[in-house]
Amino acid sequence: MTAPGSEAAVTPRHEAAVTGSAPHREYLDRLAAGSVPFQTCDGCLTAVFPPRVICPACGATELRWSESSGLGTVYSTSVIAPRDADPYPVVLVDLDEGFRMMSTVVETPAADVPIGMRVRAHVEQDGPSGPRVVCTAAEAAEGEDAS
Amino acid sequence: MSPRDLRGAAAIVGVAESDLGEVGQDRYAIELAAQAAGTALAEAGLTTRDVDGLFCAIAGRGMAPLDVGEYLGVRPRYTDGTMVGGSSFVSHLHHAALAIAAGACDVALIVYGSTARSDSGRGRLAMGPPELPSYEAAYRPRPPITGYALATARHMHQYGTTRAQLAEVAVAARQWARLNPKAFARDPLTVEDVLAARMVSSPLSTLDCCLVTDGGGAVVVTSAARAADLPRPPVYLLGAGEAHWHRAISQMPDLTVTAATESSARAYAMAGLGPEDVDMVQLYDAFTINTILFLEDLGFCKKGEGGDFVSGGRIAPGGELPVNTNGGGLSYCHPGMYGIFPLIEATRQIRGEAGERQRPGVSVAVAHGNGGQLSSQVTAILGGRDTL
């Protein structure tokens, strides 16, 4: 967490964004550490995703990193059927904190992922191109947490 | 100058396609663009010597206007390389009218070419480095179809739209294509054929998708005053509007409502017309859902009623509202970006030159462009002399 310290206090506000860590680098580092990262605007409290250096809702440049609870709802889904591999769902998930991201649902047959399904997002460290956020059915995920 | 002052200030005076279909084996996109440009200028009674405004976008070419300018020998005093995906050329028409009204140029050439179909077989599809990191790629969507599939699934969920209603869009497009000798796909097509086709990214099958063809197109635009002295009946730009709200599909606020709601409102306001005044619609049908979404967002029916609206042949030949009378991107041609072809077809229909598919008494036509993944939306309203 790049918490605002005494150094930030003497940095002119308009320079804060460009002198901070690169948003995508910060995102990847947080993902590798196991969190589902997003940003929150200090000015208008909007949840911001994907990461950036300016708030798309109000234009403020003070964005704070947050960690999502992972709980969310499937907004839409499409099953992709490759000719030579198992079908898989591509979903848009609305996280409860108020941002939307593309993801996939694992451990549930692709055809059984309806719009409106409650899911829990977590980091899959060995995704096809490195760590990525994937979802499981919320009930199943909570069952696992309890066991 | 207010938007209303732009109404009727500029006119399309020449349109043309290049060779279409699978014609790019030994050719390059720029050659098809140039072929279309030459034909459209000849139709307008002009030559490349007359062109002083150049408007173009070619996928993968970052400096397309420079390439095209050199190739054609055009030395423009006004250049616009706006690249907002397939809607770019409708955007160019708006920009050309503004530039002409401001005196920045006099004869504008809007031009496009692509060898998308031939390229797919010979590895010419190298992409440049991404401008932004992708927050979608890790989930292996199939762009662009998955973006449109997600919108389709959401539309079906919210409004009960069915795959059979989507199929009606493809069937209507094919019925129009069967009346167009230049259309690429002209075999008979039924709703059952579309429903039985292989699913690519559910709920969209292969037959919910546009063609991939080679081809180019060109549109010549000049002032209304100069157009009056040229050989073809002028087709006036009565209204234009542009809007975009997102780039990536995961950032589209509501997958059932596009920025065409705004672009069309701006175009209607400029034209002083509404959907009830429109005789036919040419719109960017990259996928069957596009037609449904845009008919809703352009005001031809209420939100959520598009599936019902397109059913029963209403947008097919003989229907109440002719849509995509050339066969559209689904059956006529779709060379990478389709947006110049709605302008060409609308112009021909207003002139009464569309052959077997001509509808009687077309005086106002809408041409609507879409770019990205339901991202960029640009609406143009065109009309003949009686609409001024």
PDB file of N, CA and C in Angstrom, chain A residues 58-124:
ATOM      1  N   CYS A  58     -14.470  11.873 -11.745  1.00  0.00           N
ATOM      2  CA  CYS A  58     -14.394  13.281 -11.349  1.00  0.00           C
ATOM      3  C   CYS A  58     -13.099  13.970 -11.770  1.00  0.00           C
ATOM      4  N   GLY A  59     -12.133  13.210 -12.273  1.00  0.00           N
ATOM      5  CA  GLY A  59     -10.904  13.841 -12.747  1.00  0.00           C
ATOM      6  C   GLY A  59      -9.834  14.046 -11.694  1.00  0.00           C
ATOM      7  N   ALA A  60     -10.114  13.647 -10.464  1.00  0.00           N
ATOM      8  CA  ALA A  60      -9.098  13.776  -9.416  1.00  0.00           C
ATOM      9  C   ALA A  60      -7.930  12.826  -9.694  1.00  0.00           C
ATOM     10  N   THR A  61      -6.760  13.192  -9.221  1.00  0.00           N
ATOM     11  CA  THR A  61      -5.591  12.352  -9.473  1.00  0.00           C
ATOM     12  C   THR A  61      -5.115  11.640  -8.212  1.00  0.00           C
ATOM     13  N   GLU A  62      -5.910  11.699  -7.167  1.00  0.00           N
ATOM     14  CA  GLU A  62      -5.558  10.990  -5.931  1.00  0.00           C
ATOM     15  C   GLU A  62      -6.353   9.693  -5.877  1.00  0.00           C
ATOM     16  N   LEU A  63      -5.729   8.589  -6.280  1.00  0.00           N
ATOM     17  CA  LEU A  63      -6.398   7.290  -6.261  1.00  0.00           C
ATOM     18  C   LEU A  63      -5.684   6.387  -5.259  1.00  0.00           C
ATOM     19  N   ARG A  64      -6.459   5.713  -4.467  1.00  0.00           N
ATOM     20  CA  ARG A  64      -5.920   4.851  -3.412  1.00  0.00           C
ATOM     21  C   ARG A  64      -6.189   3.389  -3.782  1.00  0.00           C
ATOM     22  N   TRP A  65      -5.208   2.533  -3.528  1.00  0.00           N
ATOM     23  CA  TRP A  65      -5.394   1.104  -3.812  1.00  0.00           C
ATOM     24  C   TRP A  65      -6.236   0.462  -2.721  1.00  0.00           C
ATOM     25  N   SER A  66      -7.134  -0.434  -3.166  1.00  0.00           N
ATOM     26  CA  SER A  66      -7.975  -1.178  -2.243  1.00  0.00           C
ATOM     27  C   SER A  66      -7.950  -2.643  -2.639  1.00  0.00           C
ATOM     28  N   GLU A  67      -8.440  -3.474  -1.736  1.00  0.00           N
ATOM     29  CA  GLU A  67      -8.535  -4.905  -2.014  1.00  0.00           C
ATOM     30  C   GLU A  67     -10.009  -5.300  -1.974  1.00  0.00           C
ATOM     31  N   SER A  68     -10.466  -5.944  -3.070  1.00  0.00           N
ATOM     32  CA  SER A  68     -11.871  -6.351  -3.138  1.00  0.00           C
ATOM     33  C   SER A  68     -12.113  -7.558  -2.237  1.00  0.00           C
ATOM     34  N   SER A  69     -13.339  -7.617  -1.687  1.00  0.00           N
ATOM     35  CA  SER A  69     -13.737  -8.813  -0.935  1.00  0.00           C
ATOM     36  C   SER A  69     -13.836 -10.016  -1.863  1.00  0.00           C
ATOM     37  N   GLY A  70     -13.962  -9.740  -3.179  1.00  0.00           N
ATOM     38  CA  GLY A  70     -14.108 -10.813  -4.158  1.00  0.00           C
ATOM     39  C   GLY A  70     -15.549 -11.194  -4.439  1.00  0.00           C
ATOM     40  N   LEU A  71     -16.453 -10.759  -3.608  1.00  0.00           N
ATOM     41  CA  LEU A  71     -17.855 -11.131  -3.842  1.00  0.00           C
ATOM     42  C   LEU A  71     -18.456 -10.293  -4.963  1.00  0.00           C
ATOM     43  N   GLY A  72     -19.166 -10.980  -5.852  1.00  0.00           N
ATOM     44  CA  GLY A  72     -19.741 -10.266  -6.974  1.00  0.00           C
ATOM     45  C   GLY A  72     -20.849 -11.054  -7.638  1.00  0.00           C
ATOM     46  N   THR A  73     -21.401 -10.465  -8.709  1.00  0.00           N
ATOM     47  CA  THR A  73     -22.532 -11.049  -9.438  1.00  0.00           C
ATOM     48  C   THR A  73     -22.205 -11.071 -10.920  1.00  0.00           C
ATOM     49  N   VAL A  74     -22.512 -12.184 -11.584  1.00  0.00           N
ATOM     50  CA  VAL A  74     -22.274 -12.287 -13.023  1.00  0.00           C
ATOM     51  C   VAL A  74     -23.240 -11.348 -13.747  1.00  0.00           C
ATOM     52  N   TYR A  75     -22.663 -10.382 -14.505  1.00  0.00           N
ATOM     53  CA  TYR A  75     -23.491  -9.423 -15.254  1.00  0.00           C
ATOM     54  C   TYR A  75     -23.852  -9.969 -16.635  1.00  0.00           C
ATOM     55  N   SER A  76     -22.882 -10.629 -17.280  1.00  0.00           N
ATOM     56  CA  SER A  76     -23.184 -11.315 -18.540  1.00  0.00           C
ATOM     57  C   SER A  76     -22.172 -12.425 -18.745  1.00  0.00           C
ATOM     58  N   THR A  77     -22.513 -13.352 -19.635  1.00  0.00           N
ATOM     59  CA  THR A  77     -21.641 -14.503 -19.844  1.00  0.00           C
ATOM     60  C   THR A  77     -21.723 -14.997 -21.276  1.00  0.00           C
ATOM     61  N   SER A  78     -20.622 -15.521 -21.758  1.00  0.00           N
ATOM     62  CA  SER A  78     -20.586 -16.167 -23.070  1.00  0.00           C
ATOM     63  C   SER A  78     -19.718 -17.405 -22.956  1.00  0.00           C
ATOM     64  N   VAL A  79     -20.186 -18.509 -23.533  1.00  0.00           N
ATOM     65  CA  VAL A  79     -19.384 -19.725 -23.525  1.00  0.00           C
ATOM     66  C   VAL A  79     -18.658 -19.826 -24.854  1.00  0.00           C
ATOM     67  N   ILE A  80     -17.351 -19.952 -24.764  1.00  0.00           N
ATOM     68  CA  ILE A  80     -16.545 -20.085 -25.971  1.00  0.00           C
ATOM     69  C   ILE A  80     -16.240 -21.560 -26.164  1.00  0.00           C
ATOM     70  N   ALA A  81     -16.477 -22.030 -27.392  1.00  0.00           N
ATOM     71  CA  ALA A  81     -16.319 -23.453 -27.684  1.00  0.00           C
ATOM     72  C   ALA A  81     -15.205 -23.655 -28.702  1.00  0.00           C
ATOM     73  N   PRO A  82     -13.974 -23.780 -28.254  1.00  0.00           N
ATOM     74  CA  PRO A  82     -12.885 -24.024 -29.204  1.00  0.00           C
ATOM     75  C   PRO A  82     -13.063 -25.394 -29.867  1.00  0.00           C
ATOM     76  N   ARG A  83     -12.557 -25.557 -31.074  1.00  0.00           N
ATOM     77  CA  ARG A  83     -12.702 -26.831 -31.777  1.00  0.00           C
ATOM     78  C   ARG A  83     -11.917 -27.948 -31.081  1.00  0.00           C
ATOM     79  N   ASP A  84     -10.829 -27.594 -30.403  1.00  0.00           N
ATOM     80  CA  ASP A  84      -9.905 -28.619 -29.914  1.00  0.00           C
ATOM     81  C   ASP A  84      -9.706 -28.571 -28.397  1.00  0.00           C
ATOM     82  N   ALA A  85     -10.615 -27.947 -27.671  1.00  0.00           N
ATOM     83  CA  ALA A  85     -10.460 -27.856 -26.216  1.00  0.00           C
ATOM     84  C   ALA A  85     -11.831 -27.739 -25.575  1.00  0.00           C
ATOM     85  N   ASP A  86     -11.871 -27.879 -24.254  1.00  0.00           N
ATOM     86  CA  ASP A  86     -13.144 -27.795 -23.540  1.00  0.00           C
ATOM     87  C   ASP A  86     -13.716 -26.383 -23.636  1.00  0.00           C
ATOM     88  N   PRO A  87     -15.045 -26.281 -23.646  1.00  0.00           N
ATOM     89  CA  PRO A  87     -15.656 -24.952 -23.605  1.00  0.00           C
ATOM     90  C   PRO A  87     -15.370 -24.245 -22.278  1.00  0.00           C
ATOM     91  N   TYR A  88     -15.329 -22.932 -22.318  1.00  0.00           N
ATOM     92  CA  TYR A  88     -15.100 -22.174 -21.089  1.00  0.00           C
ATOM     93  C   TYR A  88     -15.918 -20.888 -21.131  1.00  0.00           C
ATOM     94  N   PRO A  89     -16.360 -20.434 -19.945  1.00  0.00           N
ATOM     95  CA  PRO A  89     -17.140 -19.194 -19.921  1.00  0.00           C
ATOM     96  C   PRO A  89     -16.235 -17.966 -19.809  1.00  0.00           C
ATOM     97  N   VAL A  90     -16.633 -16.919 -20.519  1.00  0.00           N
ATOM     98  CA  VAL A  90     -16.043 -15.591 -20.306  1.00  0.00           C
ATOM     99  C   VAL A  90     -17.161 -14.760 -19.694  1.00  0.00           C
ATOM    100  N   VAL A  91     -16.911 -14.175 -18.544  1.00  0.00           N
ATOM    101  CA  VAL A  91     -17.973 -13.451 -17.856  1.00  0.00           C
ATOM    102  C   VAL A  91     -17.566 -12.005 -17.589  1.00  0.00           C
ATOM    103  N   LEU A  92     -18.569 -11.172 -17.430  1.00  0.00           N
ATOM    104  CA  LEU A  92     -18.375  -9.856 -16.836  1.00  0.00           C
ATOM    105  C   LEU A  92     -18.952  -9.946 -15.430  1.00  0.00           C
ATOM    106  N   VAL A  93     -18.148  -9.560 -14.453  1.00  0.00           N
ATOM    107  CA  VAL A  93     -18.559  -9.659 -13.053  1.00  0.00           C
ATOM    108  C   VAL A  93     -18.638  -8.270 -12.455  1.00  0.00           C
ATOM    109  N   ASP A  94     -19.764  -7.986 -11.809  1.00  0.00           N
ATOM    110  CA  ASP A  94     -19.899  -6.748 -11.036  1.00  0.00           C
ATOM    111  C   ASP A  94     -19.503  -7.053  -9.593  1.00  0.00           C
ATOM    112  N   LEU A  95     -18.330  -6.538  -9.180  1.00  0.00           N
ATOM    113  CA  LEU A  95     -17.895  -6.743  -7.804  1.00  0.00           C
ATOM    114  C   LEU A  95     -18.723  -5.860  -6.876  1.00  0.00           C
ATOM    115  N   ASP A  96     -18.917  -6.340  -5.680  1.00  0.00           N
ATOM    116  CA  ASP A  96     -19.808  -5.629  -4.753  1.00  0.00           C
ATOM    117  C   ASP A  96     -19.301  -4.221  -4.419  1.00  0.00           C
ATOM    118  N   GLU A  97     -17.994  -3.982  -4.597  1.00  0.00           N
ATOM    119  CA  GLU A  97     -17.452  -2.647  -4.304  1.00  0.00           C
ATOM    120  C   GLU A  97     -17.832  -1.631  -5.368  1.00  0.00           C
ATOM    121  N   GLY A  98     -18.378  -2.100  -6.520  1.00  0.00           N
ATOM    122  CA  GLY A  98     -18.872  -1.145  -7.507  1.00  0.00           C
ATOM    123  C   GLY A  98     -18.024  -1.020  -8.760  1.00  0.00           C
ATOM    124  N   PHE A  99     -17.259  -2.038  -9.078  1.00  0.00           N
ATOM    125  CA  PHE A  99     -16.549  -2.020 -10.360  1.00  0.00           C
ATOM    126  C   PHE A  99     -16.805  -3.322 -11.099  1.00  0.00           C
ATOM    127  N   ARG A 100     -16.590  -3.287 -12.422  1.00  0.00           N
ATOM    128  CA  ARG A 100     -16.842  -4.442 -13.271  1.00  0.00           C
ATOM    129  C   ARG A 100     -15.543  -4.895 -13.915  1.00  0.00           C
ATOM    130  N   MET A 101     -15.362  -6.209 -14.022  1.00  0.00           N
ATOM    131  CA  MET A 101     -14.196  -6.726 -14.733  1.00  0.00           C
ATOM    132  C   MET A 101     -14.565  -7.971 -15.520  1.00  0.00           C
ATOM    133  N   MET A 102     -13.761  -8.257 -16.536  1.00  0.00           N
ATOM    134  CA  MET A 102     -13.909  -9.531 -17.235  1.00  0.00           C
ATOM    135  C   MET A 102     -13.231 -10.591 -16.398  1.00  0.00           C
ATOM    136  N   SER A 103     -13.794 -11.797 -16.391  1.00  0.00           N
ATOM    137  CA  SER A 103     -13.171 -12.903 -15.678  1.00  0.00           C
ATOM    138  C   SER A 103     -13.692 -14.207 -16.276  1.00  0.00           C
ATOM    139  N   THR A 104     -13.457 -15.291 -15.579  1.00  0.00           N
ATOM    140  CA  THR A 104     -14.016 -16.573 -15.973  1.00  0.00           C
ATOM    141  C   THR A 104     -14.467 -17.273 -14.702  1.00  0.00           C
ATOM    142  N   VAL A 105     -15.327 -18.291 -14.866  1.00  0.00           N
ATOM    143  CA  VAL A 105     -15.791 -19.058 -13.708  1.00  0.00           C
ATOM    144  C   VAL A 105     -15.213 -20.463 -13.820  1.00  0.00           C
ATOM    145  N   VAL A 106     -14.572 -20.908 -12.764  1.00  0.00           N
ATOM    146  CA  VAL A 106     -13.956 -22.240 -12.761  1.00  0.00           C
ATOM    147  C   VAL A 106     -14.715 -23.145 -11.786  1.00  0.00           C
ATOM    148  N   GLU A 107     -14.529 -24.433 -11.973  1.00  0.00           N
ATOM    149  CA  GLU A 107     -15.115 -25.467 -11.114  1.00  0.00           C
ATOM    150  C   GLU A 107     -16.631 -25.588 -11.284  1.00  0.00           C
ATOM    151  N   THR A 108     -17.187 -24.968 -12.312  1.00  0.00           N
ATOM    152  CA  THR A 108     -18.604 -25.113 -12.662  1.00  0.00           C
ATOM    153  C   THR A 108     -18.638 -25.339 -14.169  1.00  0.00           C
ATOM    154  N   PRO A 109     -19.470 -26.290 -14.668  1.00  0.00           N
ATOM    155  CA  PRO A 109     -19.528 -26.463 -16.124  1.00  0.00           C
ATOM    156  C   PRO A 109     -19.887 -25.145 -16.816  1.00  0.00           C
ATOM    157  N   ALA A 110     -19.238 -24.886 -17.948  1.00  0.00           N
ATOM    158  CA  ALA A 110     -19.383 -23.591 -18.622  1.00  0.00           C
ATOM    159  C   ALA A 110     -20.843 -23.239 -18.871  1.00  0.00           C
ATOM    160  N   ALA A 111     -21.651 -24.235 -19.245  1.00  0.00           N
ATOM    161  CA  ALA A 111     -23.047 -23.969 -19.604  1.00  0.00           C
ATOM    162  C   ALA A 111     -23.904 -23.674 -18.372  1.00  0.00           C
ATOM    163  N   ASP A 112     -23.354 -23.916 -17.185  1.00  0.00           N
ATOM    164  CA  ASP A 112     -24.134 -23.734 -15.951  1.00  0.00           C
ATOM    165  C   ASP A 112     -23.784 -22.438 -15.231  1.00  0.00           C
ATOM    166  N   VAL A 113     -23.335 -21.434 -15.975  1.00  0.00           N
ATOM    167  CA  VAL A 113     -22.998 -20.136 -15.375  1.00  0.00           C
ATOM    168  C   VAL A 113     -24.022 -19.110 -15.852  1.00  0.00           C
ATOM    169  N   PRO A 114     -25.092 -18.887 -15.100  1.00  0.00           N
ATOM    170  CA  PRO A 114     -26.115 -17.951 -15.551  1.00  0.00           C
ATOM    171  C   PRO A 114     -25.809 -16.507 -15.149  1.00  0.00           C
ATOM    172  N   ILE A 115     -26.415 -15.589 -15.874  1.00  0.00           N
ATOM    173  CA  ILE A 115     -26.418 -14.189 -15.456  1.00  0.00           C
ATOM    174  C   ILE A 115     -27.116 -14.106 -14.096  1.00  0.00           C
ATOM    175  N   GLY A 116     -26.557 -13.316 -13.206  1.00  0.00           N
ATOM    176  CA  GLY A 116     -27.137 -13.181 -11.870  1.00  0.00           C
ATOM    177  C   GLY A 116     -26.509 -14.105 -10.840  1.00  0.00           C
ATOM    178  N   MET A 117     -25.667 -15.036 -11.283  1.00  0.00           N
ATOM    179  CA  MET A 117     -25.006 -15.971 -10.358  1.00  0.00           C
ATOM    180  C   MET A 117     -24.079 -15.204  -9.409  1.00  0.00           C
ATOM    181  N   ARG A 118     -24.155 -15.547  -8.123  1.00  0.00           N
ATOM    182  CA  ARG A 118     -23.240 -14.947  -7.152  1.00  0.00           C
ATOM    183  C   ARG A 118     -21.917 -15.708  -7.199  1.00  0.00           C
ATOM    184  N   VAL A 119     -20.839 -14.964  -7.241  1.00  0.00           N
ATOM    185  CA  VAL A 119     -19.518 -15.589  -7.356  1.00  0.00           C
ATOM    186  C   VAL A 119     -18.542 -14.955  -6.366  1.00  0.00           C
ATOM    187  N   ARG A 120     -17.466 -15.696  -6.129  1.00  0.00           N
ATOM    188  CA  ARG A 120     -16.368 -15.151  -5.338  1.00  0.00           C
ATOM    189  C   ARG A 120     -15.116 -15.161  -6.212  1.00  0.00           C
ATOM    190  N   ALA A 121     -14.503 -13.995  -6.351  1.00  0.00           N
ATOM    191  CA  ALA A 121     -13.285 -13.863  -7.163  1.00  0.00           C
ATOM    192  C   ALA A 121     -12.063 -14.088  -6.295  1.00  0.00           C
ATOM    193  N   HIS A 122     -11.090 -14.787  -6.868  1.00  0.00           N
ATOM    194  CA  HIS A 122      -9.814 -14.951  -6.181  1.00  0.00           C
ATOM    195  C   HIS A 122      -8.712 -15.051  -7.226  1.00  0.00           C
ATOM    196  N   VAL A 123      -7.483 -15.038  -6.772  1.00  0.00           N
ATOM    197  CA  VAL A 123      -6.367 -15.038  -7.714  1.00  0.00           C
ATOM    198  C   VAL A 123      -5.936 -16.464  -8.011  1.00  0.00           C
ATOM    199  N   GLU A 124      -5.882 -16.776  -9.305  1.00  0.00           N
ATOM    200  CA  GLU A 124      -5.315 -18.042  -9.768  1.00  0.00           C
ATOM    201  C   GLU A 124      -3.868 -17.737 -10.156  1.00  0.00           C
TER     202      GLU A 124
END
